[in-house]
Coordinates of C-alpha atoms in Angstrom, one line a residue:
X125 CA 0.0 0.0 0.0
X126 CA 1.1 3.3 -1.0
X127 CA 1.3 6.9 0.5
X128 CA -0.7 7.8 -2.4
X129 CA -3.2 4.5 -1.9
X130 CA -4.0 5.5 1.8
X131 CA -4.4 9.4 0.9
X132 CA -6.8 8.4 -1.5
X133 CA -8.4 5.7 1.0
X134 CA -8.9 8.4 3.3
X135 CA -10.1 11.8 0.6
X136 CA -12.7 8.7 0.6
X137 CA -13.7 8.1 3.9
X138 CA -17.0 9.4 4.6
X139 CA -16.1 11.7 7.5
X140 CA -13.2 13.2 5.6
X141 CA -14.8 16.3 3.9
X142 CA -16.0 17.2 7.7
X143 CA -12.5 16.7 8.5
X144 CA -11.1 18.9 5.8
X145 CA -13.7 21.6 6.8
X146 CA -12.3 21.7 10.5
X147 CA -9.2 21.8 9.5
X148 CA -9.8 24.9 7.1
X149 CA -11.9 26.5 9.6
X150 CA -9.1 26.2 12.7
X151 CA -6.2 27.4 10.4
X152 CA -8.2 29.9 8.0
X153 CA -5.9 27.6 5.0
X154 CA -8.0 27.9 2.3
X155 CA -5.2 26.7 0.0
X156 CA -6.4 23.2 1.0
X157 CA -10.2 23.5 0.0
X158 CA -9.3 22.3 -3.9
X159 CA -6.7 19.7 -3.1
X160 CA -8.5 17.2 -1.0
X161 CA -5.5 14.5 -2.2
X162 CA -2.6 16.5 -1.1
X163 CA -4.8 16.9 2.3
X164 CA -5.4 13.5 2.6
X165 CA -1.7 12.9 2.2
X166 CA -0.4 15.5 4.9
X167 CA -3.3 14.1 7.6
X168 CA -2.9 10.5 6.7
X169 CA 0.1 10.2 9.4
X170 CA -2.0 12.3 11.8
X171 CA -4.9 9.8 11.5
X172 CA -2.6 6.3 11.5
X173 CA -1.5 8.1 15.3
X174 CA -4.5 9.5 16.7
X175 CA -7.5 7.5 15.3
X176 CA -10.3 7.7 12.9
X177 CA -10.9 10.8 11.2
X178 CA -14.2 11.9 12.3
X179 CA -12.9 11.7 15.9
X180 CA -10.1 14.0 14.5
X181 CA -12.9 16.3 13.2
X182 CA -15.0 16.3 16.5
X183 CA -11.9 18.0 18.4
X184 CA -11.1 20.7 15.8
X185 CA -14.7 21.3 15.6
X186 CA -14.8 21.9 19.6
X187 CA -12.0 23.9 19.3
X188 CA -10.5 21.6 21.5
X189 CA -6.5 21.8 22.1
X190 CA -3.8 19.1 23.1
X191 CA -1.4 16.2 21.1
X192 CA -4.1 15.6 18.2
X193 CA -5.1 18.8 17.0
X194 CA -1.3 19.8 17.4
X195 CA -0.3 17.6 14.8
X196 CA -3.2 18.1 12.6
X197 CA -1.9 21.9 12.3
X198 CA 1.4 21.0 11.8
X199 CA 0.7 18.7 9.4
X200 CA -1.2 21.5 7.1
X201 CA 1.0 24.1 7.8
X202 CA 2.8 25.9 5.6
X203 CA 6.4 26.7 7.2
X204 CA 8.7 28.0 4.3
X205 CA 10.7 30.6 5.5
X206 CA 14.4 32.0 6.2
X207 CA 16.4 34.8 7.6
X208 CA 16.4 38.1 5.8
X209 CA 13.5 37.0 3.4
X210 CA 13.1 39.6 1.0
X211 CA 15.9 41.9 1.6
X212 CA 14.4 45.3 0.5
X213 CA 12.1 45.1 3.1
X214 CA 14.6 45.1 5.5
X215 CA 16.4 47.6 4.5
X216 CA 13.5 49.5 4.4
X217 CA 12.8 48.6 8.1
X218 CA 15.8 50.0 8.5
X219 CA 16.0 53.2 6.8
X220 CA 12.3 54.3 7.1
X221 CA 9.8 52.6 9.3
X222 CA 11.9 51.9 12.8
X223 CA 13.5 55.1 12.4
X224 CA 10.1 57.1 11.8
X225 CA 8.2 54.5 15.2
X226 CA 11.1 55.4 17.4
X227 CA 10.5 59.5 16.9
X228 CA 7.3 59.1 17.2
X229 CA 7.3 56.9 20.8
X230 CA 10.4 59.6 21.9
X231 CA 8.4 61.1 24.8
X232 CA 7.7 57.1 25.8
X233 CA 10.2 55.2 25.2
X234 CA 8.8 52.4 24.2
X235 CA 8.7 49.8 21.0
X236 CA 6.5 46.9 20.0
X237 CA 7.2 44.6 16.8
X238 CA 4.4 42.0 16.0
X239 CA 5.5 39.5 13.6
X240 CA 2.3 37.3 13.1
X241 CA 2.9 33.7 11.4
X242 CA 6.2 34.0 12.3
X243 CA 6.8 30.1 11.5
X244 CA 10.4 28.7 13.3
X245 CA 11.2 32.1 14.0
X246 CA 13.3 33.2 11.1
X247 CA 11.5 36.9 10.6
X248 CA 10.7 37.3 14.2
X249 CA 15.0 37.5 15.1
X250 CA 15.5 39.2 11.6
X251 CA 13.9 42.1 13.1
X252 CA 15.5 42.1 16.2
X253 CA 18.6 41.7 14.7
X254 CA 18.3 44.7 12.1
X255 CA 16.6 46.9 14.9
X256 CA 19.6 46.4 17.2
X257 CA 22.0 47.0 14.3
X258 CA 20.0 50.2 13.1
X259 CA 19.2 52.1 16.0
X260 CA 21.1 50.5 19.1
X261 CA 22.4 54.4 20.4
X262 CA 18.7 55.6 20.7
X263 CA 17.3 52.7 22.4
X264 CA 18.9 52.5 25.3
X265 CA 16.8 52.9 28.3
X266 CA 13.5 51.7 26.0
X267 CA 10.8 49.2 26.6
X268 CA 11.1 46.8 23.7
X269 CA 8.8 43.8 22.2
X270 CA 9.7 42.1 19.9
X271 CA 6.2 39.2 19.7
X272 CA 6.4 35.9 17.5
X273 CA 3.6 33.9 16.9
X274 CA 2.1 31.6 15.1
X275 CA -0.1 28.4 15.2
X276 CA 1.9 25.6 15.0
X277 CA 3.7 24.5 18.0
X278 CA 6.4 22.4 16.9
X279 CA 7.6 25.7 15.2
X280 CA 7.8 27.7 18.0
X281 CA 9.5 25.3 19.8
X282 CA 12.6 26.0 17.0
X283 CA 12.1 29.6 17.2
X284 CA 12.5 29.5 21.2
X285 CA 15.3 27.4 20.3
X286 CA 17.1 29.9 18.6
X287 CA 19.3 27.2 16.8
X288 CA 19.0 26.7 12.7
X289 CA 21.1 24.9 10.3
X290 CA 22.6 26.1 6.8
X291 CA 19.8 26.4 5.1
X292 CA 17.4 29.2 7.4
X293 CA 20.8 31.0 7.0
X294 CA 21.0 31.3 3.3
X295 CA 20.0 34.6 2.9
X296 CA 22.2 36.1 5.4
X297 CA 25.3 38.1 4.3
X298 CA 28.8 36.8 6.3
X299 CA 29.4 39.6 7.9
X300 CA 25.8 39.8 9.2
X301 CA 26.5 35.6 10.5
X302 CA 29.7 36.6 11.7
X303 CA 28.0 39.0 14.2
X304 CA 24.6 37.8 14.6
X305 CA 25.0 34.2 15.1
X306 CA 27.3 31.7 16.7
X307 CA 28.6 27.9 16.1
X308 CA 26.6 25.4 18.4
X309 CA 27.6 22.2 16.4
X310 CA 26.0 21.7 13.3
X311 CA 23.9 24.5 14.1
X312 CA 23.9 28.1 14.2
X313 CA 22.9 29.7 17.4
X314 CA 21.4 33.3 17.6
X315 CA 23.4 35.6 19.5
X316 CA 21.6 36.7 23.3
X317 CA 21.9 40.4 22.5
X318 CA 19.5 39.2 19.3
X319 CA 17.1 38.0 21.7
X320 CA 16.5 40.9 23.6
X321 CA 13.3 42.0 24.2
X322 CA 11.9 39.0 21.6
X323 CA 8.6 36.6 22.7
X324 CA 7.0 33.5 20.8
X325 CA 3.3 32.6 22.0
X326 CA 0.7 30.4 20.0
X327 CA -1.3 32.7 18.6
X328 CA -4.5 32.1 16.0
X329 CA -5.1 34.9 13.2
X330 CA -8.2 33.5 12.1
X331 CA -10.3 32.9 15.7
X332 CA -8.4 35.1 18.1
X333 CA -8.2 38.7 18.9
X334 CA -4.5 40.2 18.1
X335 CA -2.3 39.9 21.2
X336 CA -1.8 43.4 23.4
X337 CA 0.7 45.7 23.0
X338 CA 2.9 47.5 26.0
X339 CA 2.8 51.0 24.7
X340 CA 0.7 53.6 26.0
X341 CA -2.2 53.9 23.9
X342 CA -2.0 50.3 23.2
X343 CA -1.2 49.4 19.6
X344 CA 2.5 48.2 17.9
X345 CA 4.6 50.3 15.5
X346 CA 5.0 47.2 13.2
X347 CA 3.4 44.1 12.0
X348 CA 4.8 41.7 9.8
X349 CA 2.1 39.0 8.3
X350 CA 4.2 37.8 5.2
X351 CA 3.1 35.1 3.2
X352 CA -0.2 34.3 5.6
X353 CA -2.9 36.2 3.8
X354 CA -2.5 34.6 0.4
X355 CA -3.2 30.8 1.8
X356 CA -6.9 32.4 2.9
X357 CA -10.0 33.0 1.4
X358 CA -11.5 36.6 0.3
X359 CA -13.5 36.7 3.6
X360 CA -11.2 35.3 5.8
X361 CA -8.4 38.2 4.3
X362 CA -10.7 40.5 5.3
X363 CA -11.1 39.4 8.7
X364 CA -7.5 39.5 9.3
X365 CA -6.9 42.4 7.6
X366 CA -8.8 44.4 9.8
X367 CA -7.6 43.0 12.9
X368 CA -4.2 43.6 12.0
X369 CA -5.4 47.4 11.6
X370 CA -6.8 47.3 15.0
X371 CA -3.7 45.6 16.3
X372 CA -1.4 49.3 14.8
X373 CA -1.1 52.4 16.5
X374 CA -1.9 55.1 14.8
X375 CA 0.6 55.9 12.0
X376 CA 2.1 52.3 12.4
X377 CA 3.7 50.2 9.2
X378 CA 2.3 46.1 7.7
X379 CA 4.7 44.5 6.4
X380 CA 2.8 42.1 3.7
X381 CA 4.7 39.8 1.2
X382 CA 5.2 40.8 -2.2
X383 CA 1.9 38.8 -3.5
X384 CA -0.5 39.9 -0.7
X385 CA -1.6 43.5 -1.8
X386 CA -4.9 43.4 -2.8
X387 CA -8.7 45.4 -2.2
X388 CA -8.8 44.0 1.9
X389 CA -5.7 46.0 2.4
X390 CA -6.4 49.1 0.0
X391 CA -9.6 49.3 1.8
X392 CA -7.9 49.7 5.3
X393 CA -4.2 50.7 4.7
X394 CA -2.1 54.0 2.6
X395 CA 0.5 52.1 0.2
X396 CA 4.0 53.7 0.6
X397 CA 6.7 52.6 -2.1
X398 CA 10.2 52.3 -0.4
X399 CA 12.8 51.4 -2.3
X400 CA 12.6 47.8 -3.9
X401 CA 9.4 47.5 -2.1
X402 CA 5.7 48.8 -0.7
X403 CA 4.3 48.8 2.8
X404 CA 1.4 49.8 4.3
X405 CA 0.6 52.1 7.0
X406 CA -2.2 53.2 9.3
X407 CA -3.9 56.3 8.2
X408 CA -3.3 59.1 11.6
X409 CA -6.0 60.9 12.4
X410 CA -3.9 64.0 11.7
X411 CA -1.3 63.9 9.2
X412 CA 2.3 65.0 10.2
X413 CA 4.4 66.4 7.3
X414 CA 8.0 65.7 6.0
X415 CA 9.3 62.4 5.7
X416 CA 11.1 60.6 8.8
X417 CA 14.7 61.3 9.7
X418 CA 17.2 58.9 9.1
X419 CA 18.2 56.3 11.2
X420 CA 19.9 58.4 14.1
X421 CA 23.3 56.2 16.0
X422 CA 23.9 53.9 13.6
X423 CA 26.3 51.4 14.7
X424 CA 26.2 49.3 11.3
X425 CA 24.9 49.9 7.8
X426 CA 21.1 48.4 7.3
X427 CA 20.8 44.8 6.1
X428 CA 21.7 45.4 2.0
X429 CA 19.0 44.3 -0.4
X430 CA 19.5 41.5 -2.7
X431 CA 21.2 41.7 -6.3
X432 CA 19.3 43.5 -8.7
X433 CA 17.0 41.2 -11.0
X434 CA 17.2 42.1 -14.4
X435 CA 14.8 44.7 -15.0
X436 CA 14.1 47.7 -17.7
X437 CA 15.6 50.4 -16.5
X438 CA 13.8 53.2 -14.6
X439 CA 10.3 51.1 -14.9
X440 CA 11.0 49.0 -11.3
X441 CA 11.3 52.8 -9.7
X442 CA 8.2 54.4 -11.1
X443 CA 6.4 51.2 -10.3
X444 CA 7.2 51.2 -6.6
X445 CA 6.3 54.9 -6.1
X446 CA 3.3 54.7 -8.0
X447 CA 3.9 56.6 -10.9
X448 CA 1.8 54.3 -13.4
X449 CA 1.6 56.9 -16.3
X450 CA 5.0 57.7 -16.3
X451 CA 5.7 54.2 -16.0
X452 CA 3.8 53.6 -19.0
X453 CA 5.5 56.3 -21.3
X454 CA 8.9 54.5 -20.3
X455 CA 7.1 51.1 -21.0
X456 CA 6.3 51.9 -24.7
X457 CA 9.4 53.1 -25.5
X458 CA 11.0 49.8 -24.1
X459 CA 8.8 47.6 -26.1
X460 CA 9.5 49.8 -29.5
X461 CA 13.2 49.7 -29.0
X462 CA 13.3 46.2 -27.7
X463 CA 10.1 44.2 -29.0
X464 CA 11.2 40.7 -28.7
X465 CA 11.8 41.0 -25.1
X466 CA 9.0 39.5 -22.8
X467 CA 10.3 41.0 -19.7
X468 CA 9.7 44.6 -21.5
X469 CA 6.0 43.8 -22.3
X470 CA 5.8 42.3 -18.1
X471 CA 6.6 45.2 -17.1
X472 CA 4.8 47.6 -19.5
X473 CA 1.7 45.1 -18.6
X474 CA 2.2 46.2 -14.8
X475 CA 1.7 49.9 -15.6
X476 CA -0.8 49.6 -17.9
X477 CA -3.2 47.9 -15.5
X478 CA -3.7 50.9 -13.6
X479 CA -5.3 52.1 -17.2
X480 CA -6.6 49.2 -18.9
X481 CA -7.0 46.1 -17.7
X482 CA -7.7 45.0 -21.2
X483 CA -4.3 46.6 -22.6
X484 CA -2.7 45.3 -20.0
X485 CA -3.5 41.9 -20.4
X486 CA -3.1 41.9 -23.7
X487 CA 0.8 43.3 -23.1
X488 CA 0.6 39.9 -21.2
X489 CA 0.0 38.0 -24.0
X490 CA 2.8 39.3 -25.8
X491 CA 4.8 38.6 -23.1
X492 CA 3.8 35.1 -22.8
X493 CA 3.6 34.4 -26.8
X494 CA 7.6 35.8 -26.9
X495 CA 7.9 33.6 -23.5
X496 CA 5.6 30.3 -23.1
X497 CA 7.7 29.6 -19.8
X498 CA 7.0 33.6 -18.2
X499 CA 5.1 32.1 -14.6
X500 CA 4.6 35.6 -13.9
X501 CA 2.8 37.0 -16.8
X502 CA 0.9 33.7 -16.5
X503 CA -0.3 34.7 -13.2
X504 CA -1.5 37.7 -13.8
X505 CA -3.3 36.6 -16.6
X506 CA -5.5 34.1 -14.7
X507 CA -6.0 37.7 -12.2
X508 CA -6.9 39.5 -15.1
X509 CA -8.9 37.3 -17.1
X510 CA -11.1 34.7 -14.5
X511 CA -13.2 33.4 -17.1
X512 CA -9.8 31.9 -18.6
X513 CA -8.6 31.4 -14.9
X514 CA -8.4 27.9 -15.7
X515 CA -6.5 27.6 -19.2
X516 CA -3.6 30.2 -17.5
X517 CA -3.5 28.0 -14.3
X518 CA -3.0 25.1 -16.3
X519 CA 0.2 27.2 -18.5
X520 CA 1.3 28.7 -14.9
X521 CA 1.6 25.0 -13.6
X522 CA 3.6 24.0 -16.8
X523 CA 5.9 26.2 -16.4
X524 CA 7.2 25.6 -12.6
X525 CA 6.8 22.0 -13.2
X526 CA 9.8 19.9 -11.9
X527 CA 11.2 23.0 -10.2
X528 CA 11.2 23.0 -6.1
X529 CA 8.9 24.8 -3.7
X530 CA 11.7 26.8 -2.3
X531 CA 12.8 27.9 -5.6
X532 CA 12.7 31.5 -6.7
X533 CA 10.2 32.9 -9.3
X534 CA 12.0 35.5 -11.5
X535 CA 11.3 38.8 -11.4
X536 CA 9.4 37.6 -8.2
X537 CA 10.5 40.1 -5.3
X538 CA 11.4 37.0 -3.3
X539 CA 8.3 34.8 -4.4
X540 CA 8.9 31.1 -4.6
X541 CA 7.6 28.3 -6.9
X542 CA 5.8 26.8 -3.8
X543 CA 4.4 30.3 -2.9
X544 CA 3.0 31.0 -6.5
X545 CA 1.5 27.7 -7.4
X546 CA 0.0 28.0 -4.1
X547 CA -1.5 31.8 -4.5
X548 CA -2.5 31.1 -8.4
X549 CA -4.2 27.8 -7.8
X550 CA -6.5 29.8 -5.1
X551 CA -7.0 32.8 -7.4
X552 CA -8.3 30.7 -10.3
X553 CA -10.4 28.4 -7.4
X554 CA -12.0 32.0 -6.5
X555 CA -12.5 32.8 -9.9
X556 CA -14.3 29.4 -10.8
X557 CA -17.1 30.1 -7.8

């Protein structure tokens, strides 16, 4: 009997669709609500240890906690994450949004960081480590948070660990190992100064109330829900999306990954391109003008942002600030002087939708026809086009076939194969209902 033979055994059982909707109702995880196989597969262990599966259902239905539902969460869970994920935002962190949280809490003193689905731990000590390396002068004397959490036990139990091997460290540069980190025998230990002021608690986005902040006035600077929102559904976004709102202080900075902007946040949240990047911020009741100081007592530079991805020139910058009809202009003239090159009708795509959704998809096409292989272009195709949703899921899929989860998508900000084939195959299940 094979893995595959007993997932399918048990996608048959007649208790398992009341199984699969506990499970997407205790972790929010929509991803899973079109792959009852590949659920099957991650709960069959779950169900060999801790009995039939409607008895599996009964406890996530009672909300019910302990050794069963533990695993049943872990076992769904999507963990993929490492150290300085997505650079730009970090440097961003960095050079804008600590700097501009710690004037603004100068007549308290005080700093809270809320890093929600923070998984083993990875993002949840990136910050610590770039706060302490941006602004470690200033903060002396200060009441500092720094909260992890996240839904899946065994993974906090490695992020209160503090130990990782190789690969969690892969996008760390050496000198930022060298001082961050020690040798613990195969592993690599985070350094106690790293671990100031940082907490990991269990923590539920979709049924609970965000956890409290210390500050006066209640409310943390930052939150950082990266790669969470995409595995939901529309009304479950939503729902998050406006407790993380409630969870800010006024004037305080999301953090969302690179595929995660969308209406629930527009809705709630002012889009500021950085460099490389956007984040979101609160709305203040009264606006305060000029833009934040630099980071004041630096002791080293901020965490430096990946390579450069190949990219037409000046398009990447007028895209992050928001300048679509400019970005446009620049776009046509890249297509006329290089018309043979997919990644110059991507990008004019991008500019145009703020326009045309029609031109832009149609810049799509030509970018897919000069590139069969462009996942990208393929992706936002199915978003621009749902009554095709499922002909551009089936081209998306082609093209990251073979390759790994962890892999990264080109001209992806970060995204990886995993991440996208995830996010399109729940865009195209939205657009099918």
């Amino acid at each position: 009997m094979t893995a595959y033979d007993d997932a399918a055994r048990l996608s048959g059982h007649p208790a398992f669709r009341r199984l699969a909707a506990a499970v997407v109702a205790r972790t929010g995880l929509a991803y899973w609500c079109d792959r009852p196989v590949e659920l099957a597969q991650a709960l069959v262990p779950v169900v060999r240890r801790f009995g039939e599966p409607d008895r599996l259902a009964r406890l996530l239905e009672a909300g019910a906690d302990g050794e069963a539902v533990d695993a049943a969460v872990e076992a769904v869970t999507v963990g993929e994450t490492f150290f300085m994920r997505y650079g730009e935002q970090f440097a961003a962190l960095a050079g804008t949004v600590l700097p501009d949280r710690i004037r603004r809490r100068a007549q308290e003193h005080c700093l809270a960081v809320w890093s929600a689905g923070c998984s083993i731990g990875a993002e949840t000590y990136s910050v610590a480590m770039t706060l302490y390396r941006c602004c470690v002068a200033p903060l002396a004397g200060w009441r500092l948070r720094i909260l992890g959490t996240d839904i899946d036990p065994a993974a906090l139990a490695v992020a209160r660990r503090g130990e990782y091997g190789d690969w969690a460290l892969r996008g760390v540069a050496d000198d930022l190992r060298r001082d961050c980190f020690h040798r613990s025998g195969d592993r690599w230990r985070i350094e106690d100064v790293y671990r100031r002021g940082v907490e990991f608690r269990h923590h539920n986005l979709v049924t609970q109330p965000p956890p409290s902040a210390p500050c006066q006035g209640g409310g943390f600077d930052v939150v950082l829900c990266r790669n969470v929102l995409m595995y939901f559904s529309p009304a479950t976004r939503a729902g998050v999306a406006a407790r993380l709102h409630g969870a800010l202080a006024e004037g305080g900075w999301l953090v969302v990954g690179p595929a995660e902007a969308g209406p629930e946040l527009a809705a709630l949240f002012e889009p500021v391109p950085l460099a490389g990047c956007t984040l979101f911020r609160k709305p203040a009741r009264a606006r305060r003008a000029g833009p934040p100081p630099p980071a004041p007592g630096r002791r080293h530079p901020p965490p430096p942002p990946p390579s450069p991805r190949p990219q037409p020139a000046g398009m990447r910058a007028l895209l992050d600030q928001g300048r679509y009809a400019e970005a446009a202009t620049v776009g046509s003239l890249r297509v006329r002087s290089a018309p043979m090159d997919a990644a110059a009708h991507y990008h004019q795509a991008l500019a145009l939708e703020a326009q045309s959704s029609d031109r832009a998809a149609a810049a799509l096409e030509r970018a897919v026809y000069l590139d069969p292989g462009f996942s990208l272009a393929h992706f936002h195709l199915l978003r621009l086009r749902p009554r095709e949703a499922g002909r551009h899921l089936h081209a998306l899929l082609a093209s990251l076939a073979g390759r790994p989860d962890d892999d990264a998508v080109p001209m992806g900000d970060g995204l990886t194969v995993g991440e996208l084939r995830a996010v399109a195959t729940r865009v195209a299940g939205e657009a099918r209902k």
